[in-house]
XYZ file of N, CA and C in Angstrom:
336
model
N 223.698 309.741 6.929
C 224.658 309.365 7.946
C 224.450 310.269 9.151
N 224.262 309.758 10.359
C 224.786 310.241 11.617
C 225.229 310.964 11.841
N 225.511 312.047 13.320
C 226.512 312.672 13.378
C 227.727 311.734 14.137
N 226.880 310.677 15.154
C 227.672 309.206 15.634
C 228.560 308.845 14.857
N 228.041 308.551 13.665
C 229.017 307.671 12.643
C 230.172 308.304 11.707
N 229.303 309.600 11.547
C 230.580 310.571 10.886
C 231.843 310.657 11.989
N 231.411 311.004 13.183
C 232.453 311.672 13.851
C 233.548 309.742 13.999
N 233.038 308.487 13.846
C 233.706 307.583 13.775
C 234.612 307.021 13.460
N 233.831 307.707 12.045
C 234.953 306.962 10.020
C 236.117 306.739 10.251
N 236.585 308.570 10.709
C 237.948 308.468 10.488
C 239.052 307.191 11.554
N 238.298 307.480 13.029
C 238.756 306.664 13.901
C 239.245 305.013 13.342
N 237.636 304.554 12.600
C 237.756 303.268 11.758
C 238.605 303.210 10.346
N 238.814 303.954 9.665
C 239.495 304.037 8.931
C 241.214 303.987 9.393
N 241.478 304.765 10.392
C 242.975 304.343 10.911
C 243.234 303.372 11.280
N 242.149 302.348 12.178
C 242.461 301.123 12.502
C 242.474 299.893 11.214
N 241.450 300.628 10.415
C 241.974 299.499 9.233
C 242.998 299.019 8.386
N 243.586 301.011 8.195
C 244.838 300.617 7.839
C 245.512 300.052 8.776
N 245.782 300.753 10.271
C 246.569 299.334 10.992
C 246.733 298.043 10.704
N 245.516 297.395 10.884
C 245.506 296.277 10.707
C 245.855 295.676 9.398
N 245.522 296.715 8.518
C 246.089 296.136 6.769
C 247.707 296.359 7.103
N 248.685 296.955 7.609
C 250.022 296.975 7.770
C 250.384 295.741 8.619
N 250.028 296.025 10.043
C 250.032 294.856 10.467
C 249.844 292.981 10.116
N 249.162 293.198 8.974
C 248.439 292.192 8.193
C 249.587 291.889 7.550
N 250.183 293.052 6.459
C 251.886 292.905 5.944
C 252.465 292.555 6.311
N 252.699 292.899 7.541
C 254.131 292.548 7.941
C 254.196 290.935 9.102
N 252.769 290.135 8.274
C 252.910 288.706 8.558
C 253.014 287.748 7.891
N 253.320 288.900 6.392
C 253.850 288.093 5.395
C 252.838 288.202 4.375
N 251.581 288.765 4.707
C 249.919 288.621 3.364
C 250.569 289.596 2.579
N 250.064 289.767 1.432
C 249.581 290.411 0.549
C 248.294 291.097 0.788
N 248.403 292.569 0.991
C 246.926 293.110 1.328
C 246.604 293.773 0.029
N 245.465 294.140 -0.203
C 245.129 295.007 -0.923
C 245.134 296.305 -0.804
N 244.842 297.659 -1.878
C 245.060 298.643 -1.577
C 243.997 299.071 -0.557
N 242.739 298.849 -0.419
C 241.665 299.286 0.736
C 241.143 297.847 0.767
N 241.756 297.391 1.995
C 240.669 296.216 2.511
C 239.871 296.210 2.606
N 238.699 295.262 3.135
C 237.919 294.822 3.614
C 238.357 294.361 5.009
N 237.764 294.557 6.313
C 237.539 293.826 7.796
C 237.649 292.325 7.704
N 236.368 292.125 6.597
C 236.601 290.541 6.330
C 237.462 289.601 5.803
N 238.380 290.921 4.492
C 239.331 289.919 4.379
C 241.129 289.999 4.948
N 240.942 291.073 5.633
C 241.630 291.081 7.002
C 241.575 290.021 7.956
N 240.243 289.307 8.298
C 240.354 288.604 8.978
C 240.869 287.472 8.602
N 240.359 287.081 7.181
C 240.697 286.053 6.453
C 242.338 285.492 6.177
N 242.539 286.835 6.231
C 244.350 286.617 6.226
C 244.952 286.609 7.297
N 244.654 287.292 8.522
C 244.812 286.758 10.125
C 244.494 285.364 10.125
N 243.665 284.834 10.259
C 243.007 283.364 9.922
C 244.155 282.216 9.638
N 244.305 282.957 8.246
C 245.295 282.028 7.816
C 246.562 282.083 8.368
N 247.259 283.068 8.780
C 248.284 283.425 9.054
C 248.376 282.641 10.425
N 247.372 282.650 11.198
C 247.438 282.102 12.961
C 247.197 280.753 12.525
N 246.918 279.880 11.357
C 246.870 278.386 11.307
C 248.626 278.171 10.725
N 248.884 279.024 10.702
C 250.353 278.864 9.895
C 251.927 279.193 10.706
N 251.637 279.755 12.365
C 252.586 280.351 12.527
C 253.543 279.285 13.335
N 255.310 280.091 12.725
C 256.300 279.046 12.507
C 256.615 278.629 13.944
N 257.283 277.516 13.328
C 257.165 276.207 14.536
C 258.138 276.907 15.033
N 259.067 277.839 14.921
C 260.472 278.329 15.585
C 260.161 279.354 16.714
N 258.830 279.413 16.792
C 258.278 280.540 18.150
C 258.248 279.735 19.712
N 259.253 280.286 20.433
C 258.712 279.950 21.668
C 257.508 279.722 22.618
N 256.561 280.995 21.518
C 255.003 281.432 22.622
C 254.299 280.961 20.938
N 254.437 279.804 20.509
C 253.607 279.629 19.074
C 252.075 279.633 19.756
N 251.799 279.201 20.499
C 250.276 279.223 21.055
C 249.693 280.093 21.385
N 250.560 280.777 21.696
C 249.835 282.038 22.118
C 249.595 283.049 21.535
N 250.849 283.149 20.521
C 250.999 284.216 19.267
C 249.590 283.231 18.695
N 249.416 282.164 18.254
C 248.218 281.250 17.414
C 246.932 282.003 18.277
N 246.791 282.049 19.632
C 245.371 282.187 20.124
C 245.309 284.476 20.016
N 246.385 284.681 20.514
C 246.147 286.090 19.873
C 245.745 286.619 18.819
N 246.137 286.110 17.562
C 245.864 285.886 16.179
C 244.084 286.065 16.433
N 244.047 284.513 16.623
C 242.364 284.050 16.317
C 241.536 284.896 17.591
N 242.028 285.266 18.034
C 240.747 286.189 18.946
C 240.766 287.386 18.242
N 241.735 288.050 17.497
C 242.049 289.268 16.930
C 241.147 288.824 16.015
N 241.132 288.119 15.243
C 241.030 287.465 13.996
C 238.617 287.321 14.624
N 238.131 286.941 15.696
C 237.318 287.012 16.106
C 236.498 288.521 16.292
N 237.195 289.359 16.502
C 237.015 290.774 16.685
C 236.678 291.314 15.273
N 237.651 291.258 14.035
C 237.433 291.458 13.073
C 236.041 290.812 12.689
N 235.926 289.498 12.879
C 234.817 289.303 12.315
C 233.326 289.951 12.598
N 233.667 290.361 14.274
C 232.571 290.842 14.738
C 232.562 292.497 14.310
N 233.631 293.179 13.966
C 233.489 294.635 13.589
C 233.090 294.370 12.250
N 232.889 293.109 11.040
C 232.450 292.948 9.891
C 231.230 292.743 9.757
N 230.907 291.772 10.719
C 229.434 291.992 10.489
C 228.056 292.789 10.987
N 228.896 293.729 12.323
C 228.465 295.355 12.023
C 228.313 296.099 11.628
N 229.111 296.072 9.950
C 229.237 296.822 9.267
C 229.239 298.268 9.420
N 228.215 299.076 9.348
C 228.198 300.306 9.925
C 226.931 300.472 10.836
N 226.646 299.521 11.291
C 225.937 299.912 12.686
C 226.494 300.108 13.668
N 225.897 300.312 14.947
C 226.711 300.655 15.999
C 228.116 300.753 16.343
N 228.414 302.069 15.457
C 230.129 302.005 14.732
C 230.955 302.439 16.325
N 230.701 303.072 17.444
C 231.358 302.577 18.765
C 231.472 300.996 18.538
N 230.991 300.218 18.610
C 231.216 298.971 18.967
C 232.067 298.563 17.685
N 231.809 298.635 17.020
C 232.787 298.442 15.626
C 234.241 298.797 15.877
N 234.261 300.336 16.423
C 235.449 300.640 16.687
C 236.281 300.081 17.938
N 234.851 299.636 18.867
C 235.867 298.523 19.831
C 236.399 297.626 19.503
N 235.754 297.209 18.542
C 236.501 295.533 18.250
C 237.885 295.724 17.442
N 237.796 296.702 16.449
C 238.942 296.812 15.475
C 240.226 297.471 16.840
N 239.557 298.059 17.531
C 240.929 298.492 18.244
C 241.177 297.244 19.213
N 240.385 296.379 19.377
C 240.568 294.901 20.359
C 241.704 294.007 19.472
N 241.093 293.918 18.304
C 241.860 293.393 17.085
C 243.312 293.838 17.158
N 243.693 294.720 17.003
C 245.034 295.636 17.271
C 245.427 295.318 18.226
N 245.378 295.271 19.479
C 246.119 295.200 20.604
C 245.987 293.517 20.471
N 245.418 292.413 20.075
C 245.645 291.087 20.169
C 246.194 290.769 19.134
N 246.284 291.691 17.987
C 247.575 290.972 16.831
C 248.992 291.692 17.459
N 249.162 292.505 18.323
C 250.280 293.491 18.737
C 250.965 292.261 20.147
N 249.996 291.981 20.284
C 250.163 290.870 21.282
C 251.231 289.582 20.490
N 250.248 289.184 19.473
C 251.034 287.876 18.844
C 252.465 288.691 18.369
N 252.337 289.572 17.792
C 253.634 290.159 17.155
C 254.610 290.504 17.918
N 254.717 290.436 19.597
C 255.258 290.731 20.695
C 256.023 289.301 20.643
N 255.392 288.292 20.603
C 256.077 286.779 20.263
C 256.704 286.331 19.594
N 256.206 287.014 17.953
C 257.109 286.364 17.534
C 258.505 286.905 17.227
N 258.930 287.726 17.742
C 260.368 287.362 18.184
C 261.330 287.377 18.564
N 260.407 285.974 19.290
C 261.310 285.384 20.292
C 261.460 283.464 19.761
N 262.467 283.651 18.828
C 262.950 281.855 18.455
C 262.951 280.875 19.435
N 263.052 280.182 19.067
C 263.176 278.650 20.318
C 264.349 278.497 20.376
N 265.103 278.669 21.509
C 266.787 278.136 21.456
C 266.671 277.046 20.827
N 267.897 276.865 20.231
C 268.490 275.310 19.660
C 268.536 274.523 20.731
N 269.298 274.577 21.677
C 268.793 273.036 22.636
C 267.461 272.802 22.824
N 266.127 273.665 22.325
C 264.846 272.855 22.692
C 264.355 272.496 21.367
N 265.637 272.544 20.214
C 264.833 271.779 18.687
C 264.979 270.282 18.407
């Protein structure tokens, strides 16, 4: 290993757990040490699923899947060029922080 990649880990390692909490609290079931990939997998699902009672549902939906895009691309970096890895997972974060900014906010009852 690198001295690049060592000095990284830890950086990537905090964002994963982020994103594994963040991942929780959209309702998944995470595991005790994720995977990127199946982080994304549960973003994924979660942004084909989100409730019809959101005012910004589209947008919380397209935040999701670009977050959900990032992950995939810090996965199949694996540990190469772990700067760029660590861009994406922290891109990931600020576009699921985004959707989670939405949801909530309900749809008044006069627009159901």
């Amino acid at each position: 290993m690198n001295a690049l990649t060592a000095r990284c880990l830890p950086a990537r390692s905090r964002a994963v757990e982020e994103l594994a909490e963040a991942t929780a609290k959209w309702g998944c079931a995470v595991l005790d040490d994720p995977g990127i990939a199946e982080l994304a997998d549960q973003l994924a699902h979660v942004a084909g699923h989100i409730s019809q009672d959101l005012v910004n549902r589209g947008e919380a939906a397209a935040a999701l899947e670009a977050a959900v895009e990032h992950l995939w691309a810090a996965a199949r970096l694996g540990g190469l060029l772990p700067l760029v890895t660590r861009h994406h997972l922290n891109v990931a974060l600020q576009c699921e922080r985004s959707a989670r900014q939405g949801q909530a906010r309900p749809v008044p009852a006069a627009h159901r």
